[in-house]
Structure formats: C-alpha cells, structure tokens
PDB file of C-alpha atoms in Angstrom:
ATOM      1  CA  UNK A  80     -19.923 -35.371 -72.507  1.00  0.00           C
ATOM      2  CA  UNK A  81     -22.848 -35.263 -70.826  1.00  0.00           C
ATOM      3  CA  UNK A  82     -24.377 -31.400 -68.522  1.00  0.00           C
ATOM      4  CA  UNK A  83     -26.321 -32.629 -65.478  1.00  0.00           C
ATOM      5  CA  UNK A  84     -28.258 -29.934 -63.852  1.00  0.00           C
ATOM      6  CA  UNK A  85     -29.949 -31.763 -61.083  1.00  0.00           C
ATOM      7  CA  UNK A  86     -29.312 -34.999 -59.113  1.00  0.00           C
ATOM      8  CA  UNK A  87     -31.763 -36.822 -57.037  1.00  0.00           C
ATOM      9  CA  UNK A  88     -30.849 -37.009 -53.632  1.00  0.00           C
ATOM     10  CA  UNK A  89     -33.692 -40.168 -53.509  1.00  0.00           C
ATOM     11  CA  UNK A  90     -33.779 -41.513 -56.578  1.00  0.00           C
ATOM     12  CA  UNK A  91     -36.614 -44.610 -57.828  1.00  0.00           C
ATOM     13  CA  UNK A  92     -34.947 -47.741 -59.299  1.00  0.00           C
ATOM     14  CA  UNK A  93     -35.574 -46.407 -62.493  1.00  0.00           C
ATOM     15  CA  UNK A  94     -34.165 -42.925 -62.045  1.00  0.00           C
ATOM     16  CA  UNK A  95     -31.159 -44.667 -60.706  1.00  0.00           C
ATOM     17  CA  UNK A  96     -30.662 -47.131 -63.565  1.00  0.00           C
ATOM     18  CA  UNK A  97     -30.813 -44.111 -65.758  1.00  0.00           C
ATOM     19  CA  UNK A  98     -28.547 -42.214 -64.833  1.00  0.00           C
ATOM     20  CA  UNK A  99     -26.219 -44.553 -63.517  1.00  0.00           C
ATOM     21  CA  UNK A 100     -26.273 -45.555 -67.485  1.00  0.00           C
ATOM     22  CA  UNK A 101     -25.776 -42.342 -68.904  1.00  0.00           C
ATOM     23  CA  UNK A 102     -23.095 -41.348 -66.694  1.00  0.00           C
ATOM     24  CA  UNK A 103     -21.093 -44.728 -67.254  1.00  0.00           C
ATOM     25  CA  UNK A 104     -21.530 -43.941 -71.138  1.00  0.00           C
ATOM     26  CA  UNK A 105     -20.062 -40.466 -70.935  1.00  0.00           C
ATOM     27  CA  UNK A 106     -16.395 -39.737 -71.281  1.00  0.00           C
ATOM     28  CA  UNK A 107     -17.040 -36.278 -69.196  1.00  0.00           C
ATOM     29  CA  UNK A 108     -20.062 -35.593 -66.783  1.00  0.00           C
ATOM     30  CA  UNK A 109     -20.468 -31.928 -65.747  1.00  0.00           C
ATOM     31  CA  UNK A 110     -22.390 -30.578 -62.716  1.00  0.00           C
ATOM     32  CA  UNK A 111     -22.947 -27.421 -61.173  1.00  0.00           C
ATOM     33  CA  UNK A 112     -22.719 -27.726 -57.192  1.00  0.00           C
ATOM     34  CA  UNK A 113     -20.191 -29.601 -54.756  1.00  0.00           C
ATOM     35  CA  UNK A 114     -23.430 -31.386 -53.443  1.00  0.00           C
ATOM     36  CA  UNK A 115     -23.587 -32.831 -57.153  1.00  0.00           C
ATOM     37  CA  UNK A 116     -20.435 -34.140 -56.853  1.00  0.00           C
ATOM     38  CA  UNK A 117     -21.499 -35.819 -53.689  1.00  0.00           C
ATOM     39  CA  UNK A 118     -24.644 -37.510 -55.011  1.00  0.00           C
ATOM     40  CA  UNK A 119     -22.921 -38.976 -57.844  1.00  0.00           C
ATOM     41  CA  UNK A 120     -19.990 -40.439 -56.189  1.00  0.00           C
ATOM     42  CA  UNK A 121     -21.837 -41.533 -53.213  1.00  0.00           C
ATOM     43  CA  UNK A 122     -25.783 -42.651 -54.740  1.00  0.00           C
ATOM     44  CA  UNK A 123     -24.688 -43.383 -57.972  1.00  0.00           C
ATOM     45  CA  UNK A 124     -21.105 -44.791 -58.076  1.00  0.00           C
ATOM     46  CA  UNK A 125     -19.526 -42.914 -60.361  1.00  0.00           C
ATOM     47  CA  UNK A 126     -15.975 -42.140 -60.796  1.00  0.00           C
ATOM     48  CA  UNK A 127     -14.606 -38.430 -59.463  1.00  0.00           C
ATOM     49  CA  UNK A 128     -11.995 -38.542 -62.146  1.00  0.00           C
ATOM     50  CA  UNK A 129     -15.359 -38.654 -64.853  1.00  0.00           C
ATOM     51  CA  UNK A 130     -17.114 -35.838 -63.152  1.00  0.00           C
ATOM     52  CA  UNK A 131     -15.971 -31.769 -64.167  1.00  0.00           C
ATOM     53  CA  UNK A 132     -17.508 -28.978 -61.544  1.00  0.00           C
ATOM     54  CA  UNK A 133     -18.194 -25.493 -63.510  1.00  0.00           C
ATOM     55  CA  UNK A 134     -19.648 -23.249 -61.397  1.00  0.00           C
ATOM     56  CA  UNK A 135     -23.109 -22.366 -61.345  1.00  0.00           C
ATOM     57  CA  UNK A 136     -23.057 -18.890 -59.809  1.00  0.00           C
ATOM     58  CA  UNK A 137     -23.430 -15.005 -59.878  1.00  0.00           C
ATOM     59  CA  UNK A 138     -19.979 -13.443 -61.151  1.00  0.00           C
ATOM     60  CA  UNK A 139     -17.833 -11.485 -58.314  1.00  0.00           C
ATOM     61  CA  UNK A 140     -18.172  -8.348 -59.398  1.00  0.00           C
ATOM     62  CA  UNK A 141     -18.156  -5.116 -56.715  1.00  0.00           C
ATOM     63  CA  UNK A 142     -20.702  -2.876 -57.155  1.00  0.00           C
ATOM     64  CA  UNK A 143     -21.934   0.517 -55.172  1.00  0.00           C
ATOM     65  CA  UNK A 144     -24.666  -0.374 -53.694  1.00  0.00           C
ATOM     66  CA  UNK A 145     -26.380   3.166 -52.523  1.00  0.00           C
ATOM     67  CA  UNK A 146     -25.604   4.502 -56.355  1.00  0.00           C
ATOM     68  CA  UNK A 147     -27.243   0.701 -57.885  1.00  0.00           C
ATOM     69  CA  UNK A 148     -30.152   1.537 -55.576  1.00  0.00           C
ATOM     70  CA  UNK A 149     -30.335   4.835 -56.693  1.00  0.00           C
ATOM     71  CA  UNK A 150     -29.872   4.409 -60.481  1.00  0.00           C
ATOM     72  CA  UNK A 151     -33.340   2.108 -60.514  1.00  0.00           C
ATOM     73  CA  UNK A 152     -35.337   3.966 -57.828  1.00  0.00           C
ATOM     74  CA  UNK A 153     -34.870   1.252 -55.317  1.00  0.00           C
ATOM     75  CA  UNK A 154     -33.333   3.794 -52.691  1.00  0.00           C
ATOM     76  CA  UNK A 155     -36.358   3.583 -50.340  1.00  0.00           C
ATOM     77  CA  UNK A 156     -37.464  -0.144 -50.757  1.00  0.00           C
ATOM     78  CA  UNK A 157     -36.838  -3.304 -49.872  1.00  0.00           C
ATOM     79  CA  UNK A 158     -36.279  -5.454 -52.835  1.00  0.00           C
ATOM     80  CA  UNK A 159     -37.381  -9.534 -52.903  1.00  0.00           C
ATOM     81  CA  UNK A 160     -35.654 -11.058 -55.744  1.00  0.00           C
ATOM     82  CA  UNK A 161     -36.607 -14.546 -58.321  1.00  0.00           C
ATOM     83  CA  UNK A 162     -33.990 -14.818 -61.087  1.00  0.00           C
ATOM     84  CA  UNK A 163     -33.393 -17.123 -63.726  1.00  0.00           C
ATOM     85  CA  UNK A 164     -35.584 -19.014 -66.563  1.00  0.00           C
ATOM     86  CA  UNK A 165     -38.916 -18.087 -65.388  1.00  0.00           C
ATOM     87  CA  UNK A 166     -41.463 -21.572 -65.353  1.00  0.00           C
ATOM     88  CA  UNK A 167     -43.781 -23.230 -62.710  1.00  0.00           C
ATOM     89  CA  UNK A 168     -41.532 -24.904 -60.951  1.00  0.00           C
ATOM     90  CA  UNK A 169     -40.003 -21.576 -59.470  1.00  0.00           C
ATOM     91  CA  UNK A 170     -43.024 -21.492 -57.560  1.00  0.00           C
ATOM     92  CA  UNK A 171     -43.541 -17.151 -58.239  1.00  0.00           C
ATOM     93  CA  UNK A 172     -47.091 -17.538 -57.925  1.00  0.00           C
ATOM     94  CA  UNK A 173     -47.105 -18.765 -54.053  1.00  0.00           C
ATOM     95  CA  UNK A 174     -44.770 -15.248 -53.388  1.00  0.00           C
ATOM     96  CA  UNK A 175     -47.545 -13.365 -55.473  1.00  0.00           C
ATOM     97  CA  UNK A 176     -49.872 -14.585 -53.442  1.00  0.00           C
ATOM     98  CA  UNK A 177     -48.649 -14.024 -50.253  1.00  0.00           C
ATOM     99  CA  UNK A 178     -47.446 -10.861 -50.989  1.00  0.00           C
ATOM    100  CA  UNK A 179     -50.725  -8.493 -49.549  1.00  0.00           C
ATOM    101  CA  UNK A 180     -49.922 -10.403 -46.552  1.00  0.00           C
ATOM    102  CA  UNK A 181     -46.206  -9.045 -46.450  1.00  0.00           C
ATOM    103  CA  UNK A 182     -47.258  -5.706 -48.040  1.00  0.00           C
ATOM    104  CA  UNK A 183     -49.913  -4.946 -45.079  1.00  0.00           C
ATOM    105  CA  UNK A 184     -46.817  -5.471 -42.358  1.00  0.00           C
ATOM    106  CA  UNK A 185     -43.828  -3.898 -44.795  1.00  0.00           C
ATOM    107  CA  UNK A 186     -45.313  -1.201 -47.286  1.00  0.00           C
ATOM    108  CA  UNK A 187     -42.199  -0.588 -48.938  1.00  0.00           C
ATOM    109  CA  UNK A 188     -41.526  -4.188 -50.849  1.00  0.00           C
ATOM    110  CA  UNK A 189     -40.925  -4.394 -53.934  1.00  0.00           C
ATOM    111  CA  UNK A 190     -40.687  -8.389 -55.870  1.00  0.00           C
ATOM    112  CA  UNK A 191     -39.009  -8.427 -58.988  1.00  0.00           C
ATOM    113  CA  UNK A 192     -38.805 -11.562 -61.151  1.00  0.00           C
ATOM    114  CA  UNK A 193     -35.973 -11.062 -63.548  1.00  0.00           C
ATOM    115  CA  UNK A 194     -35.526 -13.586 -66.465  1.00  0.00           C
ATOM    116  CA  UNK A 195     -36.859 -15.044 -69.537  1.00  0.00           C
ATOM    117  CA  UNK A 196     -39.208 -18.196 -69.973  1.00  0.00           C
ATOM    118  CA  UNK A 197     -37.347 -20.971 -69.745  1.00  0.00           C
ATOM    119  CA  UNK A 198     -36.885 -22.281 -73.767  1.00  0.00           C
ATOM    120  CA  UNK A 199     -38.928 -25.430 -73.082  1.00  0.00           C
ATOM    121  CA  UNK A 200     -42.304 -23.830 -71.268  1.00  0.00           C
ATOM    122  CA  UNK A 201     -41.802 -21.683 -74.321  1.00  0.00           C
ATOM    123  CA  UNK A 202     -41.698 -24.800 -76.531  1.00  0.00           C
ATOM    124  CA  UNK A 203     -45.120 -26.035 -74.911  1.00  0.00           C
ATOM    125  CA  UNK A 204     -47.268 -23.216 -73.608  1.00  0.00           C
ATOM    126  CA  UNK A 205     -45.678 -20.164 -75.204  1.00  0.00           C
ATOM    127  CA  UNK A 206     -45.572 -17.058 -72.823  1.00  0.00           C
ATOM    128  CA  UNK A 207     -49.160 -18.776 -70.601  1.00  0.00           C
ATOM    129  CA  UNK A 208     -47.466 -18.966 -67.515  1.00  0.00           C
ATOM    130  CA  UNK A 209     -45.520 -15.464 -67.492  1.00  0.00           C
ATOM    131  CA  UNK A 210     -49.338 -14.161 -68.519  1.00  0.00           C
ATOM    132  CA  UNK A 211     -50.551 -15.931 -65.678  1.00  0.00           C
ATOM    133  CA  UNK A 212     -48.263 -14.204 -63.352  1.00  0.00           C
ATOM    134  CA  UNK A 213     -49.013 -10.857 -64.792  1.00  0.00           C
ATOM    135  CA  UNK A 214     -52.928 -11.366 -64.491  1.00  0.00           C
ATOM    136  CA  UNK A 215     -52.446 -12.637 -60.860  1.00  0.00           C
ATOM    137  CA  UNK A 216     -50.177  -9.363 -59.995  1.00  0.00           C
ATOM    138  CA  UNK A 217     -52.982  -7.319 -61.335  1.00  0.00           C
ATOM    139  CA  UNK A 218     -55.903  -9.103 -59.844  1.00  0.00           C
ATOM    140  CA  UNK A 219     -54.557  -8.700 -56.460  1.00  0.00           C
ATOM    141  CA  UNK A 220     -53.862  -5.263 -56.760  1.00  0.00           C
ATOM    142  CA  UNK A 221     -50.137  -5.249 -56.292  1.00  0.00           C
ATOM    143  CA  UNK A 222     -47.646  -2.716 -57.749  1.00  0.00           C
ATOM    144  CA  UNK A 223     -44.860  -5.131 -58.710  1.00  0.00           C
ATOM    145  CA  UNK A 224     -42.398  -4.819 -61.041  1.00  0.00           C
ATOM    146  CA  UNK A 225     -41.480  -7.584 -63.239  1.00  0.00           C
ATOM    147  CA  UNK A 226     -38.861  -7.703 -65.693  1.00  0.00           C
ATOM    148  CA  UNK A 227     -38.122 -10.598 -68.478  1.00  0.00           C
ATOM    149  CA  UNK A 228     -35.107  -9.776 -69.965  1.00  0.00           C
ATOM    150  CA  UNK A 229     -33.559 -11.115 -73.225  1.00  0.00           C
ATOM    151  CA  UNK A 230     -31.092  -7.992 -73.938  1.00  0.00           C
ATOM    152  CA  UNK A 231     -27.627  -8.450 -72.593  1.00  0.00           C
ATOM    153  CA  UNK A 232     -27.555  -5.060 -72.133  1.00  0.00           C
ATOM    154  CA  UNK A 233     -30.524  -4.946 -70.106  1.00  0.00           C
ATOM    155  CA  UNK A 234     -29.157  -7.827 -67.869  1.00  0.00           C
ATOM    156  CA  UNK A 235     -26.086  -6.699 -67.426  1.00  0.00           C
ATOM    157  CA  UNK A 236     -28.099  -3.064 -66.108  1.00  0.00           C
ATOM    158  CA  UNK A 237     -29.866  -5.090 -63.979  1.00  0.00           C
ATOM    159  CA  UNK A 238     -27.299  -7.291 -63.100  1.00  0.00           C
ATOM    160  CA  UNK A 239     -26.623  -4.148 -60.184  1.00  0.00           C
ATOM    161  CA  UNK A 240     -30.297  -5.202 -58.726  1.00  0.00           C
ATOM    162  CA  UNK A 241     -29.477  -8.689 -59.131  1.00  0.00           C
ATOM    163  CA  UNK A 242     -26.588  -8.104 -56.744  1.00  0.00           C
ATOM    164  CA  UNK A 243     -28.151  -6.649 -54.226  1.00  0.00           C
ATOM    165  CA  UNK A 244     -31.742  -7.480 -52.581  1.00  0.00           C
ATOM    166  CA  UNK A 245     -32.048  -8.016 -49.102  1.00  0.00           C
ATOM    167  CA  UNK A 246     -33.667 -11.235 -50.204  1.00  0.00           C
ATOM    168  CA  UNK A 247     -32.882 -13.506 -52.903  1.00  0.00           C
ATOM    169  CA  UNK A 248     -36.301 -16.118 -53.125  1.00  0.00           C
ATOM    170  CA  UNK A 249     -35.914 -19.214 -53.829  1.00  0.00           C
ATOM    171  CA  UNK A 250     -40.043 -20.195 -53.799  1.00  0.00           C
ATOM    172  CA  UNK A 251     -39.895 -24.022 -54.334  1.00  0.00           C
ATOM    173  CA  UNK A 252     -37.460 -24.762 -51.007  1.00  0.00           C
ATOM    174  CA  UNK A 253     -40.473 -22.903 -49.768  1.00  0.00           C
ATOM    175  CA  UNK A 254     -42.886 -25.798 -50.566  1.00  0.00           C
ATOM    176  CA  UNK A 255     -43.645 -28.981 -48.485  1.00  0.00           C
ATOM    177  CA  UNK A 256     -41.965 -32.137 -50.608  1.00  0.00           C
TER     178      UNK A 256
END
C-alpha cells in the first residue's frame, strides 16, 4: 500500500517512470483529492479499482462563531490563517512580508500560522526556519501571533480559529510557477 500526497500535473520522464512503477507495484494506492484521482488515471495509467480516496480535509463540526471569536480575543479583527506542518514551501515568509503593506490599508489583521514543523525540516534544520519567521515578524515590527502547536488539546482549542478566518492562505498558489 502505498500514501501519495501529491501528483504532478506535468511530470519529467523520470518522474513519470517513477511513479508509474511504484503505483503498478502497490496492491492499494491512496490519495487525498478527486483531482488525484484524475492525474493518476488519466497521466499515469493506473487502474481506479487500485486507487482508495481518504479525505484530506477539516472535520464538519458547527461551531459559534461570535462566542469562538470571543473566547481568543479575535472579536474585533480580521483573522488571515496558514495551517498545517509549517516548512518553506508554505511560502509564510512572502505573507510576512507583505503584511505592513496590508496592515497600513486594514489595521485590524491579525496572521496566525498554526502548526508544527513539518517532521522532516525538523530532521534537517531543526526549528531554523520557524526562527526565521519569528525574527522576520519582529524585524518588521508586526504584532502577529503565531502558534505551533503539538498539544491535542491546544489544537482542538484552536481548532474554533481554525474554522473560522475570513481568509484561509494558501501562500505558494500565490507564487509565479
């Protein structure tokens, strides 16, 4: 059984020899998006009876969203949110940096990053990247508030922001390709 997490819409020979290899070797392939599905059945021939779909998404849960707001001081701002394993290729920095910009025009924004470092920048550069963050934040003067959780109990607190910005960012469908 083999967990893929992303599939290249473009792959190079190489990338498609790969994969194409692993996948016929698997008994089970799982992905986490329809578009997944797609990809592999269309750019990489493989069977739809091989491939499982779990879904790769926030849980439905109803929350109140004046009382969520209220619980973490949020009630006057307007919240930008990055979730998830926290590494470079999230792209945080470019919303740090453009963030005096925003600030000047909307006063009341507030960018939380909620999640760990992902296990592999760990692995290799330790906690240098979420430092790096941390140093930009407070060399350009911004009151941010940035949260890397581990607790379950904290996440599942926060989970009530997570729920509810009036942004989610996504930073690296930001970036020219």
């Amino acid at each position: 059984m083999v967990t893929l997490h992303t599939i290249i819409k473009t792959p190079s020979y190489n990338q498609k020899a790969i994969l194409v290899e692993i996948c016929r070797m698997a008994n089970k392939i799982i992905v986490m998006s329809h578009k997944a599905i797609e990809f592999l059945t269309t750019i990489y021939r493989v069977e739809r009876e091989k491939i499982v779909f779990v879904d790769h998404g926030v849980p439905n849960i109803q929350l109140n969203r004046i009382k969520s707001r209220e619980e973490f001081n949020l009630e006057n701002k307007k919240v930008l949110l990055t979730f998830g394993f926290i590494g470079r290729n999230k792209g945080i920095e470019t919303v740090i940096k453009a963030l005096p910009k925003i600030v000047e025009k909307y006063p009341d924004v507030l960018y939380m990053v909620l999640g760990k470092t992902h296990p592999n920048v760990l692995r290799y550069s330790g906690e240098e990247y979420r430092n790096y963050l941390q140093q930009l934040v407070k060399s350009l003067k911004l009151k941010i508030m940035f949260s890397f959780l581990t607790s379950t109990l904290i996440r599942r607190k926060y989970l009530n922001i997570y729920l509810q910005p009036i942004f989610t960012l996504h930073p690296t469908s930001m970036r020219p390709r």
